[in-house]
Amino acid sequence: MTQKTASGSTRRSEGSRRAILEAALSLVGEVGYERLTIEGIAARAKVGKQTIYRWWPSKAAVLLDAFTAKADAGEFESSLPDTGDLAADLKRGLQATVDEFNDPHFQAPYRALAVAAASDAVAAEQFISRLLEPGNKVYVDRLRSAQEAGDIAAGADLRVAVDLLLGPFTHRWLMRTGELSYEFVDTLVHMVVNGLRHGA
Amino acid sequence: MTQKTASGSTRRSEGSRRAILEAALSLVGEVGYERLTIEGIAARAKVGKQTIYRWWPSKAAVLLDAFTAKADAGEFESSLPDTGDLAADLKRGLQATVDEFNDPHFQAPYRALAVAAASDAVAAEQFISRLLEPGNKVYVDRLRSAQEAGDIAAGADLRVAVDLLLGPFTHRWLMRTGELSYEFVDTLVHMVVNGLRHGA
């Protein structure tokens, strides 16, 4: 009996939690991070705002969980294809990210998280371990398989190689210094793969 | 007579302006951006805070002018050496930037400006045109001279090449995903120069 009540309550909690995360993501895409409020998220999710405050200390914390849930549900690129053509596989992964970063519903909340991480070292830890590192790992894995296949130099530092692929890309997006396009991806991947092929 | 008074006043204004910019930079290095206030800058510069508000709308605007003044005074790397050894010259430029980014007095206010630019497109325009673009140009110029000397591929897109050098570097610093060291610079420059040498 107690058991049954507990699991009913757990189910309701899980339903509220999911509704809150979805509300946060849809709302931030509409109003932007500055005008996003806990009250607004509560109204959209049809829960009391105390329910949100019980689980999260801030709107940034809600968004971080919302992104992590999407990532865990496999909605982001969680692996790269391995067709044997390293450049083609890297391009495919980065093209998917171009599409995400050009989508206001994705880029507004993700920018808010990145800005919070850039300004605050504590926020950065969570952002790095829950979002950046898993994203980097996908690329490290694909580069390692290319290294094992002899497609890139044996001694190449794969962590720096991933910085070389993702750093220019995210920096251009974050600082708005240039367009994120498939053409940019082509040029970037071409230069990086060339660099990795020739000498460690 | 009027002439004389005007230039005395201009001189005093210029003296106050310089004192305010220097006070802002020294103070932000001590207390951090969050706790930097116009009142604090005014006290350190020995001017009234109305003097600051007459010239600048915000502490971010003061800092941007302070950095621009330092850059104009040639305190940052304003050109790279051209010894004929491209990799060595690029390393020298990036090593100087490693030193700056590891100096709390430089990195705290610069981070504050970068965060403001990342979160706000209007702030970004000023940050890009007054600080990022002049910094990028130094590298574009050195790469162009290498291209003319035949050291790198004739068709290489030099803007993307600069993104490849500076993007991983600034992203690693901004997101605190890794150490900025001379060793990182060596690996980065090695990969990028390799990539530029082989094929456009």
PDB file of N, CA, C and O in Angstrom, chain A residues 111 114-115 117-121 124 127-128 132 156-157 160-161 163-164 167-168 170-172 174-177 184 187-188 190-192 194-196 198-200, chain B residues 111 114-115 117-121 124 127-128 132 156-157 160-161 163-164 167-168 170-172 174-177 184 187-188 190-192 194-196 198-200:
ATOM      1  N   ARG A 111      23.620  29.211 -25.375  1.00  0.00           N
ATOM      2  CA  ARG A 111      24.460  30.399 -25.189  1.00  0.00           C
ATOM      3  C   ARG A 111      24.402  30.859 -23.732  1.00  0.00           C
ATOM      4  O   ARG A 111      25.423  31.216 -23.144  1.00  0.00           O
ATOM      5  N   ALA A 114      26.616  28.679 -21.731  1.00  0.00           N
ATOM      6  CA  ALA A 114      28.021  28.924 -22.051  1.00  0.00           C
ATOM      7  C   ALA A 114      28.494  30.233 -21.418  1.00  0.00           C
ATOM      8  O   ALA A 114      29.607  30.314 -20.885  1.00  0.00           O
ATOM      9  N   VAL A 115      27.648  31.261 -21.454  1.00  0.00           N
ATOM     10  CA  VAL A 115      27.996  32.547 -20.855  1.00  0.00           C
ATOM     11  C   VAL A 115      28.153  32.397 -19.342  1.00  0.00           C
ATOM     12  O   VAL A 115      29.104  32.917 -18.750  1.00  0.00           O
ATOM     13  N   ALA A 117      28.981  29.723 -17.774  1.00  0.00           N
ATOM     14  CA  ALA A 117      30.211  28.960 -17.550  1.00  0.00           C
ATOM     15  C   ALA A 117      31.440  29.851 -17.732  1.00  0.00           C
ATOM     16  O   ALA A 117      32.409  29.759 -16.973  1.00  0.00           O
ATOM     17  N   ALA A 118      31.400  30.725 -18.735  1.00  0.00           N
ATOM     18  CA  ALA A 118      32.551  31.594 -18.992  1.00  0.00           C
ATOM     19  C   ALA A 118      32.751  32.585 -17.849  1.00  0.00           C
ATOM     20  O   ALA A 118      33.887  32.938 -17.522  1.00  0.00           O
ATOM     21  N   SER A 119      31.659  33.008 -17.223  1.00  0.00           N
ATOM     22  CA  SER A 119      31.825  34.035 -16.200  1.00  0.00           C
ATOM     23  C   SER A 119      32.046  33.442 -14.816  1.00  0.00           C
ATOM     24  O   SER A 119      32.553  34.124 -13.937  1.00  0.00           O
ATOM     25  N   ASP A 120      31.717  32.190 -14.627  1.00  0.00           N
ATOM     26  CA  ASP A 120      31.761  31.632 -13.275  1.00  0.00           C
ATOM     27  C   ASP A 120      32.365  30.227 -13.289  1.00  0.00           C
ATOM     28  O   ASP A 120      31.829  29.307 -13.908  1.00  0.00           O
ATOM     29  N   ALA A 121      33.483  30.075 -12.563  1.00  0.00           N
ATOM     30  CA  ALA A 121      34.227  28.812 -12.612  1.00  0.00           C
ATOM     31  C   ALA A 121      33.429  27.632 -12.052  1.00  0.00           C
ATOM     32  O   ALA A 121      33.613  26.495 -12.493  1.00  0.00           O
ATOM     33  N   ALA A 124      31.064  26.549 -14.657  1.00  0.00           N
ATOM     34  CA  ALA A 124      31.849  25.950 -15.726  1.00  0.00           C
ATOM     35  C   ALA A 124      32.054  24.452 -15.505  1.00  0.00           C
ATOM     36  O   ALA A 124      31.950  23.662 -16.442  1.00  0.00           O
ATOM     37  N   PHE A 127      28.988  22.525 -16.592  1.00  0.00           N
ATOM     38  CA  PHE A 127      28.807  22.672 -18.033  1.00  0.00           C
ATOM     39  C   PHE A 127      29.819  21.803 -18.783  1.00  0.00           C
ATOM     40  O   PHE A 127      29.480  21.101 -19.738  1.00  0.00           O
ATOM     41  N   ILE A 128      31.057  21.834 -18.306  1.00  0.00           N
ATOM     42  CA  ILE A 128      32.104  21.060 -18.963  1.00  0.00           C
ATOM     43  C   ILE A 128      31.858  19.565 -18.795  1.00  0.00           C
ATOM     44  O   ILE A 128      31.864  18.808 -19.760  1.00  0.00           O
ATOM     45  N   LEU A 132      30.083  19.630 -22.356  1.00  0.00           N
ATOM     46  CA  LEU A 132      31.238  19.735 -23.268  1.00  0.00           C
ATOM     47  C   LEU A 132      32.010  18.419 -23.377  1.00  0.00           C
ATOM     48  O   LEU A 132      32.315  17.964 -24.485  1.00  0.00           O
ATOM     49  N   ALA A 156      49.926  12.025 -32.865  1.00  0.00           N
ATOM     50  CA  ALA A 156      49.112  13.237 -32.724  1.00  0.00           C
ATOM     51  C   ALA A 156      48.359  13.251 -31.393  1.00  0.00           C
ATOM     52  O   ALA A 156      47.782  12.242 -30.988  1.00  0.00           O
ATOM     53  N   ASP A 157      48.366  14.385 -30.719  1.00  0.00           N
ATOM     54  CA  ASP A 157      47.660  14.575 -29.453  1.00  0.00           C
ATOM     55  C   ASP A 157      46.173  14.772 -29.768  1.00  0.00           C
ATOM     56  O   ASP A 157      45.763  15.810 -30.276  1.00  0.00           O
ATOM     57  N   VAL A 160      44.213  17.853 -28.247  1.00  0.00           N
ATOM     58  CA  VAL A 160      44.463  19.116 -28.949  1.00  0.00           C
ATOM     59  C   VAL A 160      43.797  19.083 -30.327  1.00  0.00           C
ATOM     60  O   VAL A 160      43.266  20.089 -30.796  1.00  0.00           O
ATOM     61  N   ALA A 161      43.785  17.908 -30.951  1.00  0.00           N
ATOM     62  CA  ALA A 161      43.129  17.781 -32.257  1.00  0.00           C
ATOM     63  C   ALA A 161      41.639  18.133 -32.148  1.00  0.00           C
ATOM     64  O   ALA A 161      41.086  18.814 -33.018  1.00  0.00           O
ATOM     65  N   ASP A 163      40.297  20.074 -29.822  1.00  0.00           N
ATOM     66  CA  ASP A 163      40.264  21.531 -29.624  1.00  0.00           C
ATOM     67  C   ASP A 163      40.340  22.246 -30.976  1.00  0.00           C
ATOM     68  O   ASP A 163      39.703  23.272 -31.187  1.00  0.00           O
ATOM     69  N   LEU A 164      41.154  21.706 -31.855  1.00  0.00           N
ATOM     70  CA  LEU A 164      41.357  22.319 -33.165  1.00  0.00           C
ATOM     71  C   LEU A 164      40.090  22.264 -34.024  1.00  0.00           C
ATOM     72  O   LEU A 164      39.831  23.155 -34.832  1.00  0.00           O
ATOM     73  N   GLY A 167      37.136  24.122 -31.180  1.00  0.00           N
ATOM     74  CA  GLY A 167      37.440  25.459 -30.660  1.00  0.00           C
ATOM     75  C   GLY A 167      37.070  26.570 -31.635  1.00  0.00           C
ATOM     76  O   GLY A 167      36.349  27.504 -31.266  1.00  0.00           O
ATOM     77  N   PRO A 168      37.554  26.511 -32.876  1.00  0.00           N
ATOM     78  CA  PRO A 168      37.237  27.577 -33.828  1.00  0.00           C
ATOM     79  C   PRO A 168      35.732  27.666 -34.069  1.00  0.00           C
ATOM     80  O   PRO A 168      35.165  28.749 -34.222  1.00  0.00           O
ATOM     81  N   THR A 170      33.103  26.673 -31.985  1.00  0.00           N
ATOM     82  CA  THR A 170      32.302  27.239 -30.899  1.00  0.00           C
ATOM     83  C   THR A 170      32.689  28.688 -30.628  1.00  0.00           C
ATOM     84  O   THR A 170      31.852  29.500 -30.254  1.00  0.00           O
ATOM     85  N   HIS A 171      33.963  29.020 -30.839  1.00  0.00           N
ATOM     86  CA  HIS A 171      34.372  30.403 -30.602  1.00  0.00           C
ATOM     87  C   HIS A 171      33.713  31.344 -31.607  1.00  0.00           C
ATOM     88  O   HIS A 171      33.252  32.430 -31.260  1.00  0.00           O
ATOM     89  N   ARG A 172      33.655  30.922 -32.860  1.00  0.00           N
ATOM     90  CA  ARG A 172      33.019  31.724 -33.897  1.00  0.00           C
ATOM     91  C   ARG A 172      31.540  31.935 -33.568  1.00  0.00           C
ATOM     92  O   ARG A 172      30.993  33.024 -33.746  1.00  0.00           O
ATOM     93  N   LEU A 174      30.114  31.660 -30.426  1.00  0.00           N
ATOM     94  CA  LEU A 174      29.933  32.375 -29.168  1.00  0.00           C
ATOM     95  C   LEU A 174      30.218  33.865 -29.333  1.00  0.00           C
ATOM     96  O   LEU A 174      29.502  34.708 -28.805  1.00  0.00           O
ATOM     97  N   MET A 175      31.263  34.194 -30.092  1.00  0.00           N
ATOM     98  CA  MET A 175      31.660  35.599 -30.245  1.00  0.00           C
ATOM     99  C   MET A 175      31.031  36.240 -31.478  1.00  0.00           C
ATOM    100  O   MET A 175      31.247  37.424 -31.720  1.00  0.00           O
ATOM    101  N   ARG A 176      30.299  35.457 -32.236  1.00  0.00           N
ATOM    102  CA  ARG A 176      29.632  35.957 -33.443  1.00  0.00           C
ATOM    103  C   ARG A 176      30.622  36.626 -34.398  1.00  0.00           C
ATOM    104  O   ARG A 176      30.362  37.700 -34.933  1.00  0.00           O
ATOM    105  N   THR A 177      31.799  36.018 -34.570  1.00  0.00           N
ATOM    106  CA  THR A 177      32.799  36.624 -35.455  1.00  0.00           C
ATOM    107  C   THR A 177      32.647  36.174 -36.899  1.00  0.00           C
ATOM    108  O   THR A 177      33.350  36.669 -37.776  1.00  0.00           O
ATOM    109  N   PHE A 184      32.097  26.631 -44.051  1.00  0.00           N
ATOM    110  CA  PHE A 184      33.104  26.812 -42.999  1.00  0.00           C
ATOM    111  C   PHE A 184      33.549  25.447 -42.473  1.00  0.00           C
ATOM    112  O   PHE A 184      34.753  25.206 -42.282  1.00  0.00           O
ATOM    113  N   THR A 187      36.004  23.759 -44.892  1.00  0.00           N
ATOM    114  CA  THR A 187      37.356  24.323 -44.864  1.00  0.00           C
ATOM    115  C   THR A 187      38.080  23.932 -43.587  1.00  0.00           C
ATOM    116  O   THR A 187      39.263  23.552 -43.600  1.00  0.00           O
ATOM    117  N   LEU A 188      37.357  24.016 -42.471  1.00  0.00           N
ATOM    118  CA  LEU A 188      37.924  23.677 -41.168  1.00  0.00           C
ATOM    119  C   LEU A 188      38.390  22.218 -41.128  1.00  0.00           C
ATOM    120  O   LEU A 188      39.536  21.919 -40.759  1.00  0.00           O
ATOM    121  N   HIS A 190      38.987  20.181 -43.554  1.00  0.00           N
ATOM    122  CA  HIS A 190      40.048  19.962 -44.527  1.00  0.00           C
ATOM    123  C   HIS A 190      41.411  20.343 -43.929  1.00  0.00           C
ATOM    124  O   HIS A 190      42.370  19.577 -43.987  1.00  0.00           O
ATOM    125  N   MET A 191      41.483  21.531 -43.325  1.00  0.00           N
ATOM    126  CA  MET A 191      42.752  21.986 -42.738  1.00  0.00           C
ATOM    127  C   MET A 191      43.183  21.090 -41.581  1.00  0.00           C
ATOM    128  O   MET A 191      44.357  20.746 -41.451  1.00  0.00           O
ATOM    129  N   VAL A 192      42.248  20.724 -40.717  1.00  0.00           N
ATOM    130  CA  VAL A 192      42.606  19.948 -39.532  1.00  0.00           C
ATOM    131  C   VAL A 192      43.059  18.539 -39.931  1.00  0.00           C
ATOM    132  O   VAL A 192      44.085  18.043 -39.441  1.00  0.00           O
ATOM    133  N   ASN A 194      44.296  17.570 -42.762  1.00  0.00           N
ATOM    134  CA  ASN A 194      45.621  17.734 -43.365  1.00  0.00           C
ATOM    135  C   ASN A 194      46.713  17.821 -42.320  1.00  0.00           C
ATOM    136  O   ASN A 194      47.770  17.209 -42.445  1.00  0.00           O
ATOM    137  N   GLY A 195      46.449  18.628 -41.289  1.00  0.00           N
ATOM    138  CA  GLY A 195      47.433  18.822 -40.232  1.00  0.00           C
ATOM    139  C   GLY A 195      47.705  17.533 -39.479  1.00  0.00           C
ATOM    140  O   GLY A 195      48.831  17.272 -39.067  1.00  0.00           O
ATOM    141  N   LEU A 196      46.674  16.726 -39.300  1.00  0.00           N
ATOM    142  CA  LEU A 196      46.821  15.487 -38.527  1.00  0.00           C
ATOM    143  C   LEU A 196      47.463  14.371 -39.343  1.00  0.00           C
ATOM    144  O   LEU A 196      48.057  13.455 -38.802  1.00  0.00           O
ATOM    145  N   HIS A 198      49.849  14.768 -41.622  1.00  0.00           N
ATOM    146  CA  HIS A 198      51.272  14.985 -41.877  1.00  0.00           C
ATOM    147  C   HIS A 198      52.024  15.300 -40.599  1.00  0.00           C
ATOM    148  O   HIS A 198      52.017  16.421 -40.142  1.00  0.00           O
ATOM    149  N   GLY A 199      52.642  14.313 -40.021  1.00  0.00           N
ATOM    150  CA  GLY A 199      53.520  14.570 -38.866  1.00  0.00           C
ATOM    151  C   GLY A 199      52.744  14.744 -37.575  1.00  0.00           C
ATOM    152  O   GLY A 199      51.649  15.284 -37.575  1.00  0.00           O
ATOM    153  N   ALA A 200      53.312  14.265 -36.494  1.00  0.00           N
ATOM    154  CA  ALA A 200      52.637  14.279 -35.188  1.00  0.00           C
ATOM    155  C   ALA A 200      52.811  15.620 -34.510  1.00  0.00           C
ATOM    156  O   ALA A 200      53.811  16.274 -34.649  1.00  0.00           O
TER     157      ALA A 200
ATOM    158  N   ARG B 111      38.133  38.830 -19.535  1.00  0.00           N
ATOM    159  CA  ARG B 111      37.053  37.841 -19.454  1.00  0.00           C
ATOM    160  C   ARG B 111      35.696  38.538 -19.326  1.00  0.00           C
ATOM    161  O   ARG B 111      34.725  38.146 -19.976  1.00  0.00           O
ATOM    162  N   ALA B 114      34.677  39.716 -22.668  1.00  0.00           N
ATOM    163  CA  ALA B 114      34.330  38.592 -23.543  1.00  0.00           C
ATOM    164  C   ALA B 114      32.959  38.027 -23.169  1.00  0.00           C
ATOM    165  O   ALA B 114      32.154  37.695 -24.044  1.00  0.00           O
ATOM    166  N   VAL B 115      32.689  37.930 -21.873  1.00  0.00           N
ATOM    167  CA  VAL B 115      31.391  37.422 -21.421  1.00  0.00           C
ATOM    168  C   VAL B 115      30.273  38.370 -21.856  1.00  0.00           C
ATOM    169  O   VAL B 115      29.226  37.935 -22.346  1.00  0.00           O
ATOM    170  N   ALA B 117      30.317  40.324 -24.407  1.00  0.00           N
ATOM    171  CA  ALA B 117      30.177  40.181 -25.859  1.00  0.00           C
ATOM    172  C   ALA B 117      29.418  38.909 -26.207  1.00  0.00           C
ATOM    173  O   ALA B 117      28.580  38.887 -27.107  1.00  0.00           O
ATOM    174  N   ALA B 118      29.709  37.829 -25.471  1.00  0.00           N
ATOM    175  CA  ALA B 118      29.043  36.553 -25.770  1.00  0.00           C
ATOM    176  C   ALA B 118      27.556  36.628 -25.458  1.00  0.00           C
ATOM    177  O   ALA B 118      26.741  36.005 -26.134  1.00  0.00           O
ATOM    178  N   SER B 119      27.189  37.419 -24.440  1.00  0.00           N
ATOM    179  CA  SER B 119      25.776  37.423 -24.066  1.00  0.00           C
ATOM    180  C   SER B 119      24.982  38.486 -24.803  1.00  0.00           C
ATOM    181  O   SER B 119      23.775  38.398 -24.890  1.00  0.00           O
ATOM    182  N   ASP B 120      25.654  39.452 -25.378  1.00  0.00           N
ATOM    183  CA  ASP B 120      24.922  40.587 -25.955  1.00  0.00           C
ATOM    184  C   ASP B 120      25.524  40.987 -27.304  1.00  0.00           C
ATOM    185  O   ASP B 120      26.686  41.373 -27.388  1.00  0.00           O
ATOM    186  N   ALA B 121      24.709  40.914 -28.351  1.00  0.00           N
ATOM    187  CA  ALA B 121      25.208  41.142 -29.708  1.00  0.00           C
ATOM    188  C   ALA B 121      25.708  42.567 -29.919  1.00  0.00           C
ATOM    189  O   ALA B 121      26.620  42.794 -30.719  1.00  0.00           O
ATOM    190  N   ALA B 124      29.057  42.830 -28.420  1.00  0.00           N
ATOM    191  CA  ALA B 124      29.955  42.036 -29.255  1.00  0.00           C
ATOM    192  C   ALA B 124      30.558  42.865 -30.385  1.00  0.00           C
ATOM    193  O   ALA B 124      31.746  42.760 -30.675  1.00  0.00           O
ATOM    194  N   PHE B 127      33.451  44.927 -29.105  1.00  0.00           N
ATOM    195  CA  PHE B 127      34.536  44.042 -28.663  1.00  0.00           C
ATOM    196  C   PHE B 127      35.273  43.467 -29.870  1.00  0.00           C
ATOM    197  O   PHE B 127      36.507  43.427 -29.908  1.00  0.00           O
ATOM    198  N   ILE B 128      34.494  43.058 -30.859  1.00  0.00           N
ATOM    199  CA  ILE B 128      35.088  42.475 -32.061  1.00  0.00           C
ATOM    200  C   ILE B 128      35.878  43.525 -32.833  1.00  0.00           C
ATOM    201  O   ILE B 128      37.044  43.318 -33.178  1.00  0.00           O
ATOM    202  N   LEU B 132      39.126  42.229 -30.933  1.00  0.00           N
ATOM    203  CA  LEU B 132      39.392  40.951 -31.617  1.00  0.00           C
ATOM    204  C   LEU B 132      39.960  41.147 -33.017  1.00  0.00           C
ATOM    205  O   LEU B 132      40.961  40.519 -33.376  1.00  0.00           O
ATOM    206  N   ALA B 156      45.004  28.505 -49.371  1.00  0.00           N
ATOM    207  CA  ALA B 156      44.481  28.406 -47.995  1.00  0.00           C
ATOM    208  C   ALA B 156      43.702  29.657 -47.600  1.00  0.00           C
ATOM    209  O   ALA B 156      44.153  30.773 -47.860  1.00  0.00           O
ATOM    210  N   ASP B 157      42.546  29.465 -46.992  1.00  0.00           N
ATOM    211  CA  ASP B 157      41.706  30.563 -46.523  1.00  0.00           C
ATOM    212  C   ASP B 157      42.315  31.096 -45.210  1.00  0.00           C
ATOM    213  O   ASP B 157      42.254  30.442 -44.174  1.00  0.00           O
ATOM    214  N   VAL B 160      40.067  31.509 -41.989  1.00  0.00           N
ATOM    215  CA  VAL B 160      39.811  30.243 -41.294  1.00  0.00           C
ATOM    216  C   VAL B 160      41.096  29.768 -40.606  1.00  0.00           C
ATOM    217  O   VAL B 160      41.059  29.239 -39.490  1.00  0.00           O
ATOM    218  N   ALA B 161      42.230  30.010 -41.243  1.00  0.00           N
ATOM    219  CA  ALA B 161      43.506  29.617 -40.634  1.00  0.00           C
ATOM    220  C   ALA B 161      43.712  30.330 -39.294  1.00  0.00           C
ATOM    221  O   ALA B 161      44.163  29.721 -38.319  1.00  0.00           O
ATOM    222  N   ASP B 163      41.275  31.512 -37.388  1.00  0.00           N
ATOM    223  CA  ASP B 163      40.314  30.873 -36.467  1.00  0.00           C
ATOM    224  C   ASP B 163      40.915  29.598 -35.873  1.00  0.00           C
ATOM    225  O   ASP B 163      40.713  29.283 -34.711  1.00  0.00           O
ATOM    226  N   LEU B 164      41.632  28.874 -36.700  1.00  0.00           N
ATOM    227  CA  LEU B 164      42.226  27.608 -36.279  1.00  0.00           C
ATOM    228  C   LEU B 164      43.319  27.798 -35.233  1.00  0.00           C
ATOM    229  O   LEU B 164      43.512  26.961 -34.354  1.00  0.00           O
ATOM    230  N   GLY B 167      41.053  30.270 -32.207  1.00  0.00           N
ATOM    231  CA  GLY B 167      39.810  29.711 -31.669  1.00  0.00           C
ATOM    232  C   GLY B 167      40.045  28.702 -30.558  1.00  0.00           C
ATOM    233  O   GLY B 167      39.483  28.834 -29.464  1.00  0.00           O
ATOM    234  N   PRO B 168      40.868  27.671 -30.781  1.00  0.00           N
ATOM    235  CA  PRO B 168      41.109  26.682 -29.726  1.00  0.00           C
ATOM    236  C   PRO B 168      41.731  27.328 -28.493  1.00  0.00           C
ATOM    237  O   PRO B 168      41.425  26.975 -27.360  1.00  0.00           O
ATOM    238  N   THR B 170      41.544  30.657 -27.418  1.00  0.00           N
ATOM    239  CA  THR B 170      40.649  31.493 -26.615  1.00  0.00           C
ATOM    240  C   THR B 170      39.495  30.676 -26.036  1.00  0.00           C
ATOM    241  O   THR B 170      39.041  30.955 -24.934  1.00  0.00           O
ATOM    242  N   HIS B 171      39.060  29.652 -26.745  1.00  0.00           N
ATOM    243  CA  HIS B 171      37.980  28.826 -26.226  1.00  0.00           C
ATOM    244  C   HIS B 171      38.431  28.059 -24.985  1.00  0.00           C
ATOM    245  O   HIS B 171      37.704  27.946 -23.997  1.00  0.00           O
ATOM    246  N   ARG B 172      39.637  27.530 -25.036  1.00  0.00           N
ATOM    247  CA  ARG B 172      40.191  26.809 -23.894  1.00  0.00           C
ATOM    248  C   ARG B 172      40.302  27.745 -22.682  1.00  0.00           C
ATOM    249  O   ARG B 172      40.000  27.351 -21.559  1.00  0.00           O
ATOM    250  N   LEU B 174      38.520  30.649 -22.232  1.00  0.00           N
ATOM    251  CA  LEU B 174      37.212  31.171 -21.817  1.00  0.00           C
ATOM    252  C   LEU B 174      36.412  30.111 -21.065  1.00  0.00           C
ATOM    253  O   LEU B 174      35.765  30.402 -20.061  1.00  0.00           O
ATOM    254  N   MET B 175      36.463  28.867 -21.540  1.00  0.00           N
ATOM    255  CA  MET B 175      35.678  27.803 -20.929  1.00  0.00           C
ATOM    256  C   MET B 175      36.451  27.027 -19.861  1.00  0.00           C
ATOM    257  O   MET B 175      35.913  26.124 -19.244  1.00  0.00           O
ATOM    258  N   ARG B 176      37.708  27.381 -19.691  1.00  0.00           N
ATOM    259  CA  ARG B 176      38.564  26.722 -18.693  1.00  0.00           C
ATOM    260  C   ARG B 176      38.593  25.198 -18.891  1.00  0.00           C
ATOM    261  O   ARG B 176      38.479  24.428 -17.940  1.00  0.00           O
ATOM    262  N   THR B 177      38.697  24.759 -20.144  1.00  0.00           N
ATOM    263  CA  THR B 177      38.706  23.318 -20.407  1.00  0.00           C
ATOM    264  C   THR B 177      40.113  22.744 -20.369  1.00  0.00           C
ATOM    265  O   THR B 177      40.280  21.531 -20.469  1.00  0.00           O
ATOM    266  N   PHE B 184      51.075  23.645 -24.953  1.00  0.00           N
ATOM    267  CA  PHE B 184      49.853  23.648 -25.762  1.00  0.00           C
ATOM    268  C   PHE B 184      50.075  24.459 -27.034  1.00  0.00           C
ATOM    269  O   PHE B 184      49.682  24.047 -28.133  1.00  0.00           O
ATOM    270  N   THR B 187      52.091  22.446 -29.634  1.00  0.00           N
ATOM    271  CA  THR B 187      51.313  21.404 -30.306  1.00  0.00           C
ATOM    272  C   THR B 187      50.327  22.013 -31.295  1.00  0.00           C
ATOM    273  O   THR B 187      50.171  21.550 -32.427  1.00  0.00           O
ATOM    274  N   LEU B 188      49.659  23.072 -30.846  1.00  0.00           N
ATOM    275  CA  LEU B 188      48.671  23.761 -31.678  1.00  0.00           C
ATOM    276  C   LEU B 188      49.309  24.306 -32.956  1.00  0.00           C
ATOM    277  O   LEU B 188      48.824  24.061 -34.073  1.00  0.00           O
ATOM    278  N   HIS B 190      52.110  23.538 -34.345  1.00  0.00           N
ATOM    279  CA  HIS B 190      52.622  22.443 -35.154  1.00  0.00           C
ATOM    280  C   HIS B 190      51.521  21.849 -36.037  1.00  0.00           C
ATOM    281  O   HIS B 190      51.690  21.687 -37.250  1.00  0.00           O
ATOM    282  N   MET B 191      50.377  21.556 -35.435  1.00  0.00           N
ATOM    283  CA  MET B 191      49.266  20.972 -36.216  1.00  0.00           C
ATOM    284  C   MET B 191      48.754  21.938 -37.271  1.00  0.00           C
ATOM    285  O   MET B 191      48.478  21.556 -38.400  1.00  0.00           O
ATOM    286  N   VAL B 192      48.591  23.211 -36.895  1.00  0.00           N
ATOM    287  CA  VAL B 192      48.009  24.172 -37.829  1.00  0.00           C
ATOM    288  C   VAL B 192      48.957  24.424 -39.004  1.00  0.00           C
ATOM    289  O   VAL B 192      48.543  24.423 -40.168  1.00  0.00           O
ATOM    290  N   ASN B 194      51.264  22.469 -40.146  1.00  0.00           N
ATOM    291  CA  ASN B 194      51.215  21.253 -40.972  1.00  0.00           C
ATOM    292  C   ASN B 194      50.019  21.257 -41.905  1.00  0.00           C
ATOM    293  O   ASN B 194      50.126  20.921 -43.085  1.00  0.00           O
ATOM    294  N   GLY B 195      48.873  21.606 -41.351  1.00  0.00           N
ATOM    295  CA  GLY B 195      47.634  21.620 -42.133  1.00  0.00           C
ATOM    296  C   GLY B 195      47.694  22.626 -43.261  1.00  0.00           C
ATOM    297  O   GLY B 195      47.155  22.406 -44.351  1.00  0.00           O
ATOM    298  N   LEU B 196      48.341  23.773 -43.010  1.00  0.00           N
ATOM    299  CA  LEU B 196      48.394  24.829 -44.007  1.00  0.00           C
ATOM    300  C   LEU B 196      49.437  24.553 -45.078  1.00  0.00           C
ATOM    301  O   LEU B 196      49.345  25.050 -46.199  1.00  0.00           O
ATOM    302  N   HIS B 198      50.193  21.560 -46.311  1.00  0.00           N
ATOM    303  CA  HIS B 198      49.800  20.478 -47.231  1.00  0.00           C
ATOM    304  C   HIS B 198      48.414  20.698 -47.796  1.00  0.00           C
ATOM    305  O   HIS B 198      47.430  20.383 -47.151  1.00  0.00           O
ATOM    306  N   GLY B 199      48.347  21.233 -48.987  1.00  0.00           N
ATOM    307  CA  GLY B 199      47.040  21.340 -49.658  1.00  0.00           C
ATOM    308  C   GLY B 199      46.233  22.519 -49.141  1.00  0.00           C
ATOM    309  O   GLY B 199      46.293  22.854 -47.969  1.00  0.00           O
ATOM    310  N   ALA B 200      45.482  23.135 -50.049  1.00  0.00           N
ATOM    311  CA  ALA B 200      44.721  24.348 -49.729  1.00  0.00           C
ATOM    312  C   ALA B 200      43.386  23.987 -49.106  1.00  0.00           C
ATOM    313  O   ALA B 200      42.810  22.970 -49.396  1.00  0.00           O
TER     314      ALA B 200
END
